[in-house]
Amino acid sequence: MRGDPEILHKIYLGDEKSFTEAFDHYYPVLCFYADKYLHDPDESRSLVQQVFVDLWMKRDKLDITQSLKSYLFRTVRNYALDEIRHEAVEHKYLEKLHPDHISYDKNLIEEAELNARINAAINELPPKCREIFLLCRFEEMKYLEIAKKLDISVKTVEMQMGIALKKLRIKLTEDQNIQLLFFILSKNS
């Protein structure tokens, strides 16, 4: 490899060939160096790549007074230490949160999203079909009770519920269908 001052000067000028030469020369050893701090080869490679990206993007603004090699090693060390500090802060924050709260909040969000999708799909049902479905779902009425209330046959209720379920099945994902069917079947057993 050519001398550091020459390569550095050409990188300042935007010479991609010189940048590639520096990358090819220093990348493997910098990854090894970063891994001494991070103990994660993938994270180390990513960090070193970011150092080179930043070098290229900020090349005309950087004031590198020492050699390119010294600059790269110092920058990798600083980035690695920043990453370690960031992970320590994140770990400390997560320790303060009780795992049950995270799981509970996630379940509430998922339930709210599911209910919103189900309600939107229900609103698209034909009026009579929607009425029967809502009586079954919200009023927790059995098919026989719905038939008596609406003065229709149980077969009509079954047929309308079949139509509702088919239309809802099309609108909702498989996961949501299972939950919806479980809910409906549990009301009529």
PDB file of C-alpha atoms in Angstrom:
ATOM      1  CA  MET A   1       0.000   0.000   0.000  1.00  0.00           C
ATOM      2  CA  ARG A   2       1.177   3.545  -0.733  1.00  0.00           C
ATOM      3  CA  GLY A   3       2.120   5.765   2.195  1.00  0.00           C
ATOM      4  CA  ASP A   4      -0.577   7.089   4.542  1.00  0.00           C
ATOM      5  CA  PRO A   5      -0.087  10.799   3.702  1.00  0.00           C
ATOM      6  CA  GLU A   6      -0.507  10.181  -0.025  1.00  0.00           C
ATOM      7  CA  ILE A   7      -3.586   7.955   0.440  1.00  0.00           C
ATOM      8  CA  LEU A   8      -5.096  10.404   2.918  1.00  0.00           C
ATOM      9  CA  HIS A   9      -4.598  13.329   0.543  1.00  0.00           C
ATOM     10  CA  LYS A  10      -6.235  11.427  -2.318  1.00  0.00           C
ATOM     11  CA  ILE A  11      -9.180  10.449  -0.086  1.00  0.00           C
ATOM     12  CA  TYR A  12      -9.629  14.154   0.770  1.00  0.00           C
ATOM     13  CA  LEU A  13      -9.836  14.796  -2.967  1.00  0.00           C
ATOM     14  CA  GLY A  14     -12.503  12.111  -3.398  1.00  0.00           C
ATOM     15  CA  ASP A  15     -10.364   9.437  -5.052  1.00  0.00           C
ATOM     16  CA  GLU A  16     -12.410   6.248  -4.687  1.00  0.00           C
ATOM     17  CA  LYS A  17      -9.519   4.003  -5.691  1.00  0.00           C
ATOM     18  CA  SER A  18      -7.401   5.295  -2.782  1.00  0.00           C
ATOM     19  CA  PHE A  19     -10.341   4.922  -0.404  1.00  0.00           C
ATOM     20  CA  THR A  20     -10.851   1.313  -1.554  1.00  0.00           C
ATOM     21  CA  GLU A  21      -7.132   0.647  -1.128  1.00  0.00           C
ATOM     22  CA  ALA A  22      -7.254   1.971   2.464  1.00  0.00           C
ATOM     23  CA  PHE A  23     -10.416  -0.026   3.169  1.00  0.00           C
ATOM     24  CA  ASP A  24      -8.959  -3.266   1.822  1.00  0.00           C
ATOM     25  CA  HIS A  25      -5.734  -2.759   3.782  1.00  0.00           C
ATOM     26  CA  TYR A  26      -7.152  -1.734   7.183  1.00  0.00           C
ATOM     27  CA  TYR A  27     -10.582  -3.381   7.324  1.00  0.00           C
ATOM     28  CA  PRO A  28      -9.555  -6.876   8.538  1.00  0.00           C
ATOM     29  CA  VAL A  29      -7.224  -5.642  11.274  1.00  0.00           C
ATOM     30  CA  LEU A  30      -9.730  -3.001  12.420  1.00  0.00           C
ATOM     31  CA  CYS A  31     -12.453  -5.647  12.701  1.00  0.00           C
ATOM     32  CA  PHE A  32     -10.151  -7.736  14.868  1.00  0.00           C
ATOM     33  CA  TYR A  33      -9.348  -4.651  16.958  1.00  0.00           C
ATOM     34  CA  ALA A  34     -13.035  -3.714  17.379  1.00  0.00           C
ATOM     35  CA  ASP A  35     -13.882  -7.259  18.417  1.00  0.00           C
ATOM     36  CA  LYS A  36     -11.497  -6.971  21.379  1.00  0.00           C
ATOM     37  CA  TYR A  37     -13.942  -4.369  22.729  1.00  0.00           C
ATOM     38  CA  LEU A  38     -17.291  -5.658  21.505  1.00  0.00           C
ATOM     39  CA  HIS A  39     -16.828  -9.453  21.553  1.00  0.00           C
ATOM     40  CA  ASP A  40     -19.268  -9.732  18.663  1.00  0.00           C
ATOM     41  CA  PRO A  41     -17.792 -10.246  15.166  1.00  0.00           C
ATOM     42  CA  ASP A  42     -20.912  -9.062  13.315  1.00  0.00           C
ATOM     43  CA  GLU A  43     -21.204  -5.927  15.413  1.00  0.00           C
ATOM     44  CA  SER A  44     -17.460  -5.318  15.007  1.00  0.00           C
ATOM     45  CA  ARG A  45     -17.660  -5.560  11.221  1.00  0.00           C
ATOM     46  CA  SER A  46     -20.648  -3.240  11.187  1.00  0.00           C
ATOM     47  CA  LEU A  47     -18.840  -0.712  13.387  1.00  0.00           C
ATOM     48  CA  VAL A  48     -15.719  -0.715  11.188  1.00  0.00           C
ATOM     49  CA  GLN A  49     -17.843  -0.310   8.076  1.00  0.00           C
ATOM     50  CA  GLN A  50     -19.506   2.696   9.716  1.00  0.00           C
ATOM     51  CA  VAL A  51     -16.083   4.199  10.464  1.00  0.00           C
ATOM     52  CA  PHE A  52     -15.187   3.940   6.776  1.00  0.00           C
ATOM     53  CA  VAL A  53     -18.560   5.301   5.659  1.00  0.00           C
ATOM     54  CA  ASP A  54     -18.094   8.280   7.970  1.00  0.00           C
ATOM     55  CA  LEU A  55     -14.534   8.771   6.735  1.00  0.00           C
ATOM     56  CA  TRP A  56     -15.761   8.929   3.147  1.00  0.00           C
ATOM     57  CA  MET A  57     -18.813  11.075   3.851  1.00  0.00           C
ATOM     58  CA  LYS A  58     -16.912  13.582   6.011  1.00  0.00           C
ATOM     59  CA  ARG A  59     -13.581  13.416   4.179  1.00  0.00           C
ATOM     60  CA  ASP A  60     -13.548  17.095   3.230  1.00  0.00           C
ATOM     61  CA  LYS A  61     -14.394  18.206   6.786  1.00  0.00           C
ATOM     62  CA  LEU A  62     -11.994  15.987   8.711  1.00  0.00           C
ATOM     63  CA  ASP A  63      -8.774  17.399  10.072  1.00  0.00           C
ATOM     64  CA  ILE A  64      -6.572  14.341  10.432  1.00  0.00           C
ATOM     65  CA  THR A  65      -3.242  15.519  11.805  1.00  0.00           C
ATOM     66  CA  GLN A  66      -1.759  12.096  12.520  1.00  0.00           C
ATOM     67  CA  SER A  67      -1.514   9.125  10.162  1.00  0.00           C
ATOM     68  CA  LEU A  68      -4.567   7.542   8.604  1.00  0.00           C
ATOM     69  CA  LYS A  69      -3.775   4.342  10.494  1.00  0.00           C
ATOM     70  CA  SER A  70      -3.768   6.168  13.865  1.00  0.00           C
ATOM     71  CA  TYR A  71      -6.960   7.994  12.975  1.00  0.00           C
ATOM     72  CA  LEU A  72      -8.758   4.766  12.022  1.00  0.00           C
ATOM     73  CA  PHE A  73      -7.681   2.859  15.138  1.00  0.00           C
ATOM     74  CA  ARG A  74      -8.600   5.769  17.415  1.00  0.00           C
ATOM     75  CA  THR A  75     -11.985   6.172  15.716  1.00  0.00           C
ATOM     76  CA  VAL A  76     -12.770   2.461  15.941  1.00  0.00           C
ATOM     77  CA  ARG A  77     -11.871   2.503  19.650  1.00  0.00           C
ATOM     78  CA  ASN A  78     -14.088   5.572  20.254  1.00  0.00           C
ATOM     79  CA  TYR A  79     -17.018   4.090  18.336  1.00  0.00           C
ATOM     80  CA  ALA A  80     -16.646   0.799  20.229  1.00  0.00           C
ATOM     81  CA  LEU A  81     -16.580   2.576  23.591  1.00  0.00           C
ATOM     82  CA  ASP A  82     -19.647   4.600  22.592  1.00  0.00           C
ATOM     83  CA  GLU A  83     -21.426   1.368  21.667  1.00  0.00           C
ATOM     84  CA  ILE A  84     -20.480  -0.235  24.988  1.00  0.00           C
ATOM     85  CA  ARG A  85     -21.770   2.819  26.890  1.00  0.00           C
ATOM     86  CA  HIS A  86     -24.988   2.814  24.872  1.00  0.00           C
ATOM     87  CA  GLU A  87     -25.568  -0.885  25.582  1.00  0.00           C
ATOM     88  CA  ALA A  88     -24.888  -0.345  29.303  1.00  0.00           C
ATOM     89  CA  VAL A  89     -27.454   2.464  29.483  1.00  0.00           C
ATOM     90  CA  GLU A  90     -29.978   0.406  27.534  1.00  0.00           C
ATOM     91  CA  HIS A  91     -29.395  -2.619  29.772  1.00  0.00           C
ATOM     92  CA  LYS A  92     -29.804  -0.520  32.923  1.00  0.00           C
ATOM     93  CA  TYR A  93     -33.069   0.933  31.574  1.00  0.00           C
ATOM     94  CA  LEU A  94     -34.456  -2.482  30.647  1.00  0.00           C
ATOM     95  CA  GLU A  95     -33.564  -3.865  34.072  1.00  0.00           C
ATOM     96  CA  LYS A  96     -35.757  -1.191  35.649  1.00  0.00           C
ATOM     97  CA  LEU A  97     -38.733  -2.297  33.612  1.00  0.00           C
ATOM     98  CA  HIS A  98     -40.473  -5.304  34.993  1.00  0.00           C
ATOM     99  CA  PRO A  99     -40.778  -7.999  32.289  1.00  0.00           C
ATOM    100  CA  ASP A 100     -44.451  -8.530  33.130  1.00  0.00           C
ATOM    101  CA  HIS A 101     -45.219  -4.892  32.316  1.00  0.00           C
ATOM    102  CA  ILE A 102     -43.593  -5.168  28.890  1.00  0.00           C
ATOM    103  CA  SER A 103     -45.485  -8.375  28.097  1.00  0.00           C
ATOM    104  CA  TYR A 104     -48.756  -6.968  29.462  1.00  0.00           C
ATOM    105  CA  ASP A 105     -48.425  -3.752  27.414  1.00  0.00           C
ATOM    106  CA  LYS A 106     -47.579  -5.731  24.282  1.00  0.00           C
ATOM    107  CA  ASN A 107     -50.640  -7.952  24.795  1.00  0.00           C
ATOM    108  CA  LEU A 108     -52.886  -4.903  25.271  1.00  0.00           C
ATOM    109  CA  ILE A 109     -51.602  -3.331  22.063  1.00  0.00           C
ATOM    110  CA  GLU A 110     -52.076  -6.562  20.108  1.00  0.00           C
ATOM    111  CA  GLU A 111     -55.591  -6.967  21.501  1.00  0.00           C
ATOM    112  CA  ALA A 112     -56.506  -3.373  20.609  1.00  0.00           C
ATOM    113  CA  GLU A 113     -55.178  -3.829  17.065  1.00  0.00           C
ATOM    114  CA  LEU A 114     -57.100  -7.074  16.672  1.00  0.00           C
ATOM    115  CA  ASN A 115     -60.329  -5.484  17.934  1.00  0.00           C
ATOM    116  CA  ALA A 116     -59.923  -2.555  15.544  1.00  0.00           C
ATOM    117  CA  ARG A 117     -59.475  -4.918  12.573  1.00  0.00           C
ATOM    118  CA  ILE A 118     -62.417  -7.074  13.635  1.00  0.00           C
ATOM    119  CA  ASN A 119     -64.676  -4.031  14.091  1.00  0.00           C
ATOM    120  CA  ALA A 120     -63.714  -2.644  10.684  1.00  0.00           C
ATOM    121  CA  ALA A 121     -64.447  -6.005   9.067  1.00  0.00           C
ATOM    122  CA  ILE A 122     -67.777  -6.308  10.927  1.00  0.00           C
ATOM    123  CA  ASN A 123     -68.837  -2.856   9.707  1.00  0.00           C
ATOM    124  CA  GLU A 124     -68.431  -4.069   6.124  1.00  0.00           C
ATOM    125  CA  LEU A 125     -70.910  -6.944   6.591  1.00  0.00           C
ATOM    126  CA  PRO A 126     -74.401  -6.711   5.032  1.00  0.00           C
ATOM    127  CA  PRO A 127     -76.890  -5.136   7.528  1.00  0.00           C
ATOM    128  CA  LYS A 128     -78.849  -8.294   8.517  1.00  0.00           C
ATOM    129  CA  CYS A 129     -75.685 -10.361   8.693  1.00  0.00           C
ATOM    130  CA  ARG A 130     -74.000  -7.685  10.840  1.00  0.00           C
ATOM    131  CA  GLU A 131     -77.013  -7.504  13.193  1.00  0.00           C
ATOM    132  CA  ILE A 132     -76.984 -11.267  13.767  1.00  0.00           C
ATOM    133  CA  PHE A 133     -73.240 -11.349  14.236  1.00  0.00           C
ATOM    134  CA  LEU A 134     -73.345  -8.472  16.753  1.00  0.00           C
ATOM    135  CA  LEU A 135     -76.133 -10.114  18.731  1.00  0.00           C
ATOM    136  CA  CYS A 136     -74.035 -13.243  18.934  1.00  0.00           C
ATOM    137  CA  ARG A 137     -70.784 -11.440  19.721  1.00  0.00           C
ATOM    138  CA  PHE A 138     -71.812  -8.539  21.926  1.00  0.00           C
ATOM    139  CA  GLU A 139     -75.095  -9.712  23.389  1.00  0.00           C
ATOM    140  CA  GLU A 140     -73.710 -13.238  23.794  1.00  0.00           C
ATOM    141  CA  MET A 141     -76.968 -14.661  22.532  1.00  0.00           C
ATOM    142  CA  LYS A 142     -77.318 -18.262  21.341  1.00  0.00           C
ATOM    143  CA  TYR A 143     -78.590 -18.942  17.820  1.00  0.00           C
ATOM    144  CA  LEU A 144     -82.011 -19.956  19.152  1.00  0.00           C
ATOM    145  CA  GLU A 145     -82.310 -16.693  21.125  1.00  0.00           C
ATOM    146  CA  ILE A 146     -81.343 -14.631  18.087  1.00  0.00           C
ATOM    147  CA  ALA A 147     -83.878 -16.485  15.935  1.00  0.00           C
ATOM    148  CA  LYS A 148     -86.674 -15.764  18.433  1.00  0.00           C
ATOM    149  CA  LYS A 149     -85.700 -12.112  18.850  1.00  0.00           C
ATOM    150  CA  LEU A 150     -85.583 -11.431  15.084  1.00  0.00           C
ATOM    151  CA  ASP A 151     -88.496 -13.757  14.281  1.00  0.00           C
ATOM    152  CA  ILE A 152     -86.432 -15.851  11.888  1.00  0.00           C
ATOM    153  CA  SER A 153     -85.463 -19.506  11.800  1.00  0.00           C
ATOM    154  CA  VAL A 154     -82.378 -20.918  13.512  1.00  0.00           C
ATOM    155  CA  LYS A 155     -81.247 -22.107  10.054  1.00  0.00           C
ATOM    156  CA  THR A 156     -81.332 -18.465   8.854  1.00  0.00           C
ATOM    157  CA  VAL A 157     -79.226 -17.429  11.853  1.00  0.00           C
ATOM    158  CA  GLU A 158     -76.764 -20.241  11.102  1.00  0.00           C
ATOM    159  CA  MET A 159     -76.636 -19.264   7.436  1.00  0.00           C
ATOM    160  CA  GLN A 160     -76.092 -15.568   8.227  1.00  0.00           C
ATOM    161  CA  MET A 161     -73.394 -16.431  10.765  1.00  0.00           C
ATOM    162  CA  GLY A 162     -71.744 -18.623   8.113  1.00  0.00           C
ATOM    163  CA  ILE A 163     -71.797 -15.691   5.673  1.00  0.00           C
ATOM    164  CA  ALA A 164     -70.409 -13.365   8.353  1.00  0.00           C
ATOM    165  CA  LEU A 165     -67.606 -15.756   9.252  1.00  0.00           C
ATOM    166  CA  LYS A 166     -66.712 -16.337   5.614  1.00  0.00           C
ATOM    167  CA  LYS A 167     -66.529 -12.585   4.905  1.00  0.00           C
ATOM    168  CA  LEU A 168     -64.568 -11.944   8.099  1.00  0.00           C
ATOM    169  CA  ARG A 169     -62.197 -14.799   7.313  1.00  0.00           C
ATOM    170  CA  ILE A 170     -61.362 -13.116   4.008  1.00  0.00           C
ATOM    171  CA  LYS A 171     -60.734  -9.757   5.712  1.00  0.00           C
ATOM    172  CA  LEU A 172     -58.642 -10.974   8.620  1.00  0.00           C
ATOM    173  CA  THR A 173     -55.327 -12.795   8.784  1.00  0.00           C
ATOM    174  CA  GLU A 174     -55.151 -16.467   9.726  1.00  0.00           C
ATOM    175  CA  ASP A 175     -54.072 -15.657  13.294  1.00  0.00           C
ATOM    176  CA  GLN A 176     -56.991 -13.326  13.775  1.00  0.00           C
ATOM    177  CA  ASN A 177     -59.388 -15.875  12.262  1.00  0.00           C
ATOM    178  CA  ILE A 178     -58.411 -18.452  14.848  1.00  0.00           C
ATOM    179  CA  GLN A 179     -59.009 -15.994  17.679  1.00  0.00           C
ATOM    180  CA  LEU A 180     -62.299 -14.846  16.173  1.00  0.00           C
ATOM    181  CA  LEU A 181     -63.585 -18.378  15.577  1.00  0.00           C
ATOM    182  CA  PHE A 182     -62.593 -19.418  19.091  1.00  0.00           C
ATOM    183  CA  PHE A 183     -64.509 -16.437  20.448  1.00  0.00           C
ATOM    184  CA  ILE A 184     -67.637 -17.174  18.419  1.00  0.00           C
ATOM    185  CA  LEU A 185     -67.627 -20.907  19.026  1.00  0.00           C
ATOM    186  CA  SER A 186     -67.176 -20.395  22.744  1.00  0.00           C
ATOM    187  CA  LYS A 187     -70.402 -18.304  22.771  1.00  0.00           C
ATOM    188  CA  ASN A 188     -72.527 -21.053  21.237  1.00  0.00           C
ATOM    189  CA  SER A 189     -71.293 -24.164  22.989  1.00  0.00           C
TER     190      SER A 189
END
